[in-house]
Coordinates of C-alpha atoms and ligand atoms in Angstrom, one line a residue:
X158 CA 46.8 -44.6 36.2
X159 CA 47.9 -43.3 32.6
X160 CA 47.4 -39.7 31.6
X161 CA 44.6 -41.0 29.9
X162 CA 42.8 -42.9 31.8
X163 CA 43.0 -40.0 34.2
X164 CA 42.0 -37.6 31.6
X165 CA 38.7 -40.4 30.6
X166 CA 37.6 -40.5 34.2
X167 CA 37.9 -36.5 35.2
X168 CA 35.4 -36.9 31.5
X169 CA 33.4 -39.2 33.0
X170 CA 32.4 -37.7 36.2
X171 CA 32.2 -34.2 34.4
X172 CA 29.6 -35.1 31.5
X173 CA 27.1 -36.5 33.9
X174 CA 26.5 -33.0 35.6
X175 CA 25.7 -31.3 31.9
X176 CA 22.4 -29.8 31.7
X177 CA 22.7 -27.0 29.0
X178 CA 24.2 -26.6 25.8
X179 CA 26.4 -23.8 27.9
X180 CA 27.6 -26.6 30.0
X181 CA 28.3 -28.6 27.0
X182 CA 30.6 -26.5 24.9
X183 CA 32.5 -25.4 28.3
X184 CA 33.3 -29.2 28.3
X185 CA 34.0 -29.2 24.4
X186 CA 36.4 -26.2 24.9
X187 CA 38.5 -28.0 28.3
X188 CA 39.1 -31.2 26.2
X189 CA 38.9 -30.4 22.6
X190 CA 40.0 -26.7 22.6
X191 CA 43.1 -25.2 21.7
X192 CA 44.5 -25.8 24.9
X193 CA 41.9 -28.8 25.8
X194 CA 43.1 -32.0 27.5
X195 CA 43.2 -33.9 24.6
X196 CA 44.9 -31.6 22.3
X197 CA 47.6 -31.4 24.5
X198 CA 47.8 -35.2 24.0
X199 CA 48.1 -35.0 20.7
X200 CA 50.7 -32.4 20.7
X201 CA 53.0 -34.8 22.9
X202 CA 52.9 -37.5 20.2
X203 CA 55.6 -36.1 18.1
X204 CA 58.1 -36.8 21.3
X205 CA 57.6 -40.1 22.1
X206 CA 59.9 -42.6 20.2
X207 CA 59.0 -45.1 17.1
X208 CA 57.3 -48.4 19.4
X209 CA 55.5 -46.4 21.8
X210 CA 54.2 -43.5 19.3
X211 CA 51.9 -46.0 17.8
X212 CA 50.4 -47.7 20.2
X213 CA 49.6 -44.1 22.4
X214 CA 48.3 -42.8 19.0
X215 CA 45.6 -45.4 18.8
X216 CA 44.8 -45.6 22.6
X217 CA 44.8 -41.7 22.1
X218 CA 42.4 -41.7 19.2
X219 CA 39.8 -44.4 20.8
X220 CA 39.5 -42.0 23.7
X221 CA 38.7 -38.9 21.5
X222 CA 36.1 -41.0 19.2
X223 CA 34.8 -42.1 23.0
X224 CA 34.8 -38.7 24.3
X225 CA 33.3 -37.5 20.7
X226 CA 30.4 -39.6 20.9
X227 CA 29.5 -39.0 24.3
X228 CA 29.3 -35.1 23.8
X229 CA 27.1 -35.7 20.6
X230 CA 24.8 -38.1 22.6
X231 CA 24.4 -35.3 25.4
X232 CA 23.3 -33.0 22.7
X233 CA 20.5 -34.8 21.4
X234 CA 19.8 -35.6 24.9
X235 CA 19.6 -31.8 25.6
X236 CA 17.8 -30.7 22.1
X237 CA 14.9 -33.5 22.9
X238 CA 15.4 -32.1 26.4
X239 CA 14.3 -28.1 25.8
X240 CA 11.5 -29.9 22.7
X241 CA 9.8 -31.6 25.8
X242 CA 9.4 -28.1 27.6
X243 CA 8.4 -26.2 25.0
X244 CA 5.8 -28.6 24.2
X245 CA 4.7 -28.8 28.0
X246 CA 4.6 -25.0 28.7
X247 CA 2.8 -24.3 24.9
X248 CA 0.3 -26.6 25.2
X249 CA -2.9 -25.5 23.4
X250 CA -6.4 -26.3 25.2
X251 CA -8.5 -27.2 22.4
X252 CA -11.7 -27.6 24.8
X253 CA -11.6 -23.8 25.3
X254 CA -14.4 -21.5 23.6
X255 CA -13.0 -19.9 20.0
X256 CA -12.4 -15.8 20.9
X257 CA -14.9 -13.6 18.7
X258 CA -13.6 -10.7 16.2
X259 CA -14.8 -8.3 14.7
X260 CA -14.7 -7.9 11.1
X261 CA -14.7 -4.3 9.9
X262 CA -15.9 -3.4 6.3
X263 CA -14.3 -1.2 3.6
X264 CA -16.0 2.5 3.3
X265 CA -17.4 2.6 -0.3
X266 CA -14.9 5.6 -1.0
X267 CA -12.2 3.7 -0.5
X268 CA -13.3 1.0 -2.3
X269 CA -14.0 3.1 -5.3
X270 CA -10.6 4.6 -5.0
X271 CA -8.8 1.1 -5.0
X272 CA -10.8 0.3 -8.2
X273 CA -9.9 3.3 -10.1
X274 CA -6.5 3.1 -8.7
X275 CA -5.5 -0.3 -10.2
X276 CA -7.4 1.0 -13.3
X277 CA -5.1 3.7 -14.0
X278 CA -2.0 2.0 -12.7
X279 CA -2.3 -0.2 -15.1
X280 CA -2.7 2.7 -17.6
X281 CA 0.7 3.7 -16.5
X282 CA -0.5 6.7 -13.9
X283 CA 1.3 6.9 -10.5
X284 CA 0.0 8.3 -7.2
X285 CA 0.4 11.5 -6.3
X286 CA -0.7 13.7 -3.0
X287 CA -1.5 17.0 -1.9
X288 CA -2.5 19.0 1.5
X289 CA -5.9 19.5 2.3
X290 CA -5.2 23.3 3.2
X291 CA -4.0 24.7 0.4
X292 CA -2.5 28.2 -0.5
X293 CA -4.8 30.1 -2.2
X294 CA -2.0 30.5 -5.0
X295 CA -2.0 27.0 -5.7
X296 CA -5.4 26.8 -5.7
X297 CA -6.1 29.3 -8.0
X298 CA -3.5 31.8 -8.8
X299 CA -1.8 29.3 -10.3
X300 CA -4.3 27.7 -12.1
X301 CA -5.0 30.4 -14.3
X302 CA -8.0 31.4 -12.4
X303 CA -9.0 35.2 -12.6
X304 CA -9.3 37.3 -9.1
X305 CA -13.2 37.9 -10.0
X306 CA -13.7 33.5 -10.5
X307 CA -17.3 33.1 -8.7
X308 CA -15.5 30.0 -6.8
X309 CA -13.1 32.7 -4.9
X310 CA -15.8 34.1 -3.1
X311 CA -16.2 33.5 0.7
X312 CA -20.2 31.3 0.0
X313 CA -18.0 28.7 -2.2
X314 CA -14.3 28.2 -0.3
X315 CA -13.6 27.5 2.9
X316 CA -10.5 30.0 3.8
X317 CA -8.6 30.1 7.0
X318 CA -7.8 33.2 7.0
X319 CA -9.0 36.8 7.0
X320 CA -6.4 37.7 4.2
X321 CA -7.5 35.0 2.1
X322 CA -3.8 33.3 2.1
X323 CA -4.8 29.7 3.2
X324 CA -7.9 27.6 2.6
X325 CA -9.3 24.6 2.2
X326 CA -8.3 23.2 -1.5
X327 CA -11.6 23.2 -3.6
X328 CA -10.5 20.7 -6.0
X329 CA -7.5 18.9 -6.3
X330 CA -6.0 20.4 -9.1
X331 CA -3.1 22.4 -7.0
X332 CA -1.8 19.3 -7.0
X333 CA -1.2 19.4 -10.7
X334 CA 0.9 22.7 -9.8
X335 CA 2.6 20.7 -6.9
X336 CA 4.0 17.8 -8.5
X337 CA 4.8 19.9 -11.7
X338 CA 7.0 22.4 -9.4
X339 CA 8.9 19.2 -7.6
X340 CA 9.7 17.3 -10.5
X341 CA 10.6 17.2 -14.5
X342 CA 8.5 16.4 -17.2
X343 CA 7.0 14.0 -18.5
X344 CA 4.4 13.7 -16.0
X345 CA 1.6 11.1 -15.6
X346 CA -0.2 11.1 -11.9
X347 CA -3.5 10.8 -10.6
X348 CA -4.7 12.2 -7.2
X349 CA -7.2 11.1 -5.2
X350 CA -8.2 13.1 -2.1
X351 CA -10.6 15.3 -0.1
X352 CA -12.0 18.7 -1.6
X353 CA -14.1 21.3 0.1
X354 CA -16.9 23.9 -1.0
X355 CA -19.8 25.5 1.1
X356 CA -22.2 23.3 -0.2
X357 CA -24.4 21.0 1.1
X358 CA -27.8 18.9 0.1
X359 CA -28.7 15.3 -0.6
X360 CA -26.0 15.6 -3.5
X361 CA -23.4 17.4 -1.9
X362 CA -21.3 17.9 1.0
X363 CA -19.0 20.1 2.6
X364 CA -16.8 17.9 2.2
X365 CA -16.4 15.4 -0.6
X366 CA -13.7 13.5 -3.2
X367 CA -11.8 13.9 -6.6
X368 CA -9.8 12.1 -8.5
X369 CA -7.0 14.2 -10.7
X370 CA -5.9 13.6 -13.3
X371 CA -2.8 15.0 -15.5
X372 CA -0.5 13.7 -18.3
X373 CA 2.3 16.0 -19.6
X374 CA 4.7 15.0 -22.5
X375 CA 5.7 16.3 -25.6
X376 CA 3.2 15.0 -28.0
X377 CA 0.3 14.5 -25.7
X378 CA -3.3 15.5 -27.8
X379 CA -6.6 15.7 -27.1
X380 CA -7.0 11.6 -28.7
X381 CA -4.7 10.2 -25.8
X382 CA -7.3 12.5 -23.6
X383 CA -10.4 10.5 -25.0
X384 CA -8.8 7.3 -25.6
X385 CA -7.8 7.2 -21.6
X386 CA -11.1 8.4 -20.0
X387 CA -12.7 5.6 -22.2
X388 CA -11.0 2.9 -21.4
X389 CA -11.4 3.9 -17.7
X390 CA -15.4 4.2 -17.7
X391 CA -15.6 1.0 -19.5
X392 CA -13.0 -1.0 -17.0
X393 CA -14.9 0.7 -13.8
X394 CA -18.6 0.6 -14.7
X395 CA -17.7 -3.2 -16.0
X396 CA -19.8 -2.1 -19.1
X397 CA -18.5 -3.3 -22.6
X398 CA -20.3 -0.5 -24.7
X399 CA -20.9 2.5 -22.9
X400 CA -22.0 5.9 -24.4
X401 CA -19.6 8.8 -23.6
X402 CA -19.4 12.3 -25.1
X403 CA -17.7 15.4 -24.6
X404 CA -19.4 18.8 -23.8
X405 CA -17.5 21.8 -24.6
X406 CA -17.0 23.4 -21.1
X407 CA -14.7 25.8 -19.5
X408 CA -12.7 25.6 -16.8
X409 CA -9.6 28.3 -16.1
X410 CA -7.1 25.9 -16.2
X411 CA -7.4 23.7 -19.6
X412 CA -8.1 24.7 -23.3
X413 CA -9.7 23.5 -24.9
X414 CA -11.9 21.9 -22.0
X415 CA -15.0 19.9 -22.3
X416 CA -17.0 18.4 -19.5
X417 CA -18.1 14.3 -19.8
X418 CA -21.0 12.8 -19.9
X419 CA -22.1 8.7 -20.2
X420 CA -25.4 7.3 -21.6
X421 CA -27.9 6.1 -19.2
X422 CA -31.4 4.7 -18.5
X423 CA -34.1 4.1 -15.9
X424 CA -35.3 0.4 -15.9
X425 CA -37.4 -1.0 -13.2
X426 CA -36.5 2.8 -11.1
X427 CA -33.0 1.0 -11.3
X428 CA -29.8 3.0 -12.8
X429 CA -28.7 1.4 -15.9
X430 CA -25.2 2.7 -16.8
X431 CA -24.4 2.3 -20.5
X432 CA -27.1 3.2 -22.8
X433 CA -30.3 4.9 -23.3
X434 CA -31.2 8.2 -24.0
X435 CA -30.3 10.2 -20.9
X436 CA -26.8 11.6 -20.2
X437 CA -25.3 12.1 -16.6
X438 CA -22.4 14.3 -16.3
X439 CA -19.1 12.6 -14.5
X440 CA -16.2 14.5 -14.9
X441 CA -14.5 17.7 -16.7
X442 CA -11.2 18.2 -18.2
X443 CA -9.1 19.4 -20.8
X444 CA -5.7 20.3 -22.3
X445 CA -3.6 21.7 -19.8
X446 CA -3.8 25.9 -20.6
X447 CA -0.3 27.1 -21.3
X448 CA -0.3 29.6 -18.4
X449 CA -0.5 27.0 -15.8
X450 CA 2.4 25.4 -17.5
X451 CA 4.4 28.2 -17.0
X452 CA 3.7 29.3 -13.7
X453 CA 4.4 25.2 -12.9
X454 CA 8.0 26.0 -14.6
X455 CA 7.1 23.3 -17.6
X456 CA 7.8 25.0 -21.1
X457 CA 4.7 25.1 -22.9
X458 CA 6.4 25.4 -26.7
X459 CA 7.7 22.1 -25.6
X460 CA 5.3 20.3 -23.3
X461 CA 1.2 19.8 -23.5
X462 CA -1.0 17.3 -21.7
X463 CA -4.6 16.6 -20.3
X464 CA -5.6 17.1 -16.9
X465 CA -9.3 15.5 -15.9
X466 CA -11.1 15.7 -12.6
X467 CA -14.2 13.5 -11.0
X468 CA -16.0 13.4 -7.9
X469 CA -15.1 9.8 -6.4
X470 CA -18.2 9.9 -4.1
X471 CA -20.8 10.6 -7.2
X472 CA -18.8 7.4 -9.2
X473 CA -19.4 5.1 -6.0
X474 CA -22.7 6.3 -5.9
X475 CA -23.7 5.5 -9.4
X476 CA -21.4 2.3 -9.5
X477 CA -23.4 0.8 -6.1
X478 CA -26.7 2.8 -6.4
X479 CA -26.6 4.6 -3.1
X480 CA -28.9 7.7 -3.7
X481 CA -27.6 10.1 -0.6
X482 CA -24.4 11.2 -0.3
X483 CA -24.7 12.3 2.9
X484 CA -25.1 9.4 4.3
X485 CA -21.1 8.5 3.3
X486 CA -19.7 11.0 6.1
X487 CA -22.2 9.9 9.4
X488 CA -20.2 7.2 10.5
X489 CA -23.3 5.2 10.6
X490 CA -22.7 1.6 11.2
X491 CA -25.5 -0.1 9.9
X492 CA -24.8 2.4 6.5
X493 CA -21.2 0.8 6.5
X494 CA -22.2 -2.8 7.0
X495 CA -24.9 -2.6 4.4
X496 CA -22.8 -0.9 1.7
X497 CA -19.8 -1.5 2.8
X498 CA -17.3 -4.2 1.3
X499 CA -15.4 -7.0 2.9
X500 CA -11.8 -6.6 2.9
X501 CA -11.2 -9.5 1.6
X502 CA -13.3 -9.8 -1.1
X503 CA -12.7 -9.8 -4.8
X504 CA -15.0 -6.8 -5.5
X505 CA -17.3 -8.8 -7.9
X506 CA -15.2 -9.2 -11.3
X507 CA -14.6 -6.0 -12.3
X508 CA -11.1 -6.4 -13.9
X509 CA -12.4 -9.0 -16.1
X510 CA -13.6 -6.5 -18.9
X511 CA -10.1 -5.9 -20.6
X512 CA -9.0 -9.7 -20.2
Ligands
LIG337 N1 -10.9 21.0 -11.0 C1 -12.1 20.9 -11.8 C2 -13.4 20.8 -10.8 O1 -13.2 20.7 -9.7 C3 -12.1 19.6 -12.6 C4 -11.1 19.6 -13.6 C5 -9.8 19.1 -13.4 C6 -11.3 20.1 -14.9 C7 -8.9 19.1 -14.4 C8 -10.4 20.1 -15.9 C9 -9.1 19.6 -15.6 O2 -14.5 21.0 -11.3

């Protein structure tokens, strides 16, 4: 028997027994390796004389397209192979009962932040955050606010401690302070979060939500104030002409500041948000007073800006007429799946205004 034929037959009776793609490239390797069987043929051509070269060469190369062709049949024999299990072992029973879920619904709060979210985003504001226990600095040193301010007494904060270091934030204006302190100017953020004040009726809760907001730059006036707050009412309430002035005010932390209000009226006992001859307050703010600049480390001779706050809960009552706001914090169910949205719903087409 020639080398090759030997070499074809020890082939043979090996390629039979392969049952994995393992098995197969351990048989690739011992003939077509560096040091396979049929390599080594090849290397041995360059010895043999003119006559016999030739006709070894093509026995030589009919065996390797053999051998070649064999190996790529046992492949697809193996792929089709490990197809046919997977498909026995996965196999779906379609007769089976579908398995119930449970759909959960989005609290109005977080809905309502969402909405005004994109609104200002869109505006150019970026997200900023804050603690929920807050240093009483922060909270009001900072802001400007005087040791004898009526909201620094024990009946309207929450403090944690005796010595009045820590409480819970009131508003979320600290923030302002925060993300001045951690960053350089120009600043454009809103916050959204939870506030807390001794407080509670159908209106109020211990525990509620603002939305700050606060835009520092070097030629920031009291117009870009106005012209931002209105396009936000009119993009959230959906209304196209909506009645809005400002009320002087005062707050510690701005001057000039001015409180806002939007036209309203009663029709049919319903809420109509636009127009009319009634006015519902929604948010304060002002320019940003030059001592909270400079205790944020901003220079006032070169920086100014507005700074707004609202109470998200009151704006996601008036946008989807629920009338207690207590009712928002009882984890009730039936509340949620009544006013609740579905998170996958298009809340109805309230970006459409601008487009
Ligand atoms: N922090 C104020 C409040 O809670 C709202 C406000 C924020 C006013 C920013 C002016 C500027 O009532």
């Amino acid at each position: 028997m020639s080398d090759l034929d030997k070499i074809n037959s020890i082939f043979n009776a090996k390629i039979d027994s392969v049952k994995t793609k393992i098995d197969l490239q351990n048989i690739k390797t011992e003939f077509f390796g560096k040091n396979g069987q049929i390599t080594q043929q090849f290397k041995k051509l360059g010895s043999l004389d003119q006559n016999k070269r030739k006709e070894f060469a093509s026995n030589l190369n009919k065996i390797k397209d053999d051998l070649t062709t064999q190996i790529e049949q046992k492949n697809l024999e193996i792929e089709n192979f490990e197809i046919n299990e997977k498909l026995k072992n996965e196999k779906v029973d379609i007769t089976l009962p579908a398995r119930t879920y449970q759909k959960g619904k989005i609290h109005p709060v977080s809905q309502v932040i969402d909405e005004i979210t994109s609104i200002f985003s869109e505006l150019g504001f970026t997200v900023a955050e804050g603690p929920d226990v807050e240093t009483e600095y922060n909270n009001f040193t900072a802001l400007n606010t005087p040791e004898d301010h009526p909201a620094r007494d024990m009946h309207d904060t929450f403090y944690l401690e005796k010595n009045k270091k820590l409480l819970l934030r009131t508003h979320t204006s600290p923030v302002q302070i925060r993300a001045m302190l951690s960053g350089k100017p120009p600043f454009k953020i809103i916050v959204p979060g939870r506030t807390y004040r001794c407080d509670s009726d159908q209106t109020h809760a211990p525990m509620f939500h603002q939305l700050e907001g606060l835009h520092i730059d070097k030629k920031i006036t009291m117009g870009h104030l106005k012209g931002c707050l209105d396009y936000f009412i009119k993009e959230f309430f959906e209304v196209k002409n909506i009645k809005m002035r400002f009320r002087p005010s005062h707050f510690p932390f701005t001057e000039p500041s001015a409180e806002v209000d939007i036209g309203y009226k009663i029709e049919n006992e319903k809420i109509v948000i636009g127009e009319g001859d009634k006015w519902l307050e929604i948010l304060g703010c002002g320019m940003v007073h030059p001592n909270v600049l400079i205790n944020a480390k901003v220079n006032p001779k070169k920086y100014q800006g507005f700074a707004f706050g609202m109470g998200i809960d009151r704006l996601a009552m008036l946008k989807y007429g629920i009338n207690d706001l207590r009712a928002f914090f009882e984890t009730d169910f039936r509340w949620l799946n009544h006013f609740g949205f579905d998170p996958l719903d298009v809340p109805t087409n309230y970006r459409g205004l601008s487009k």
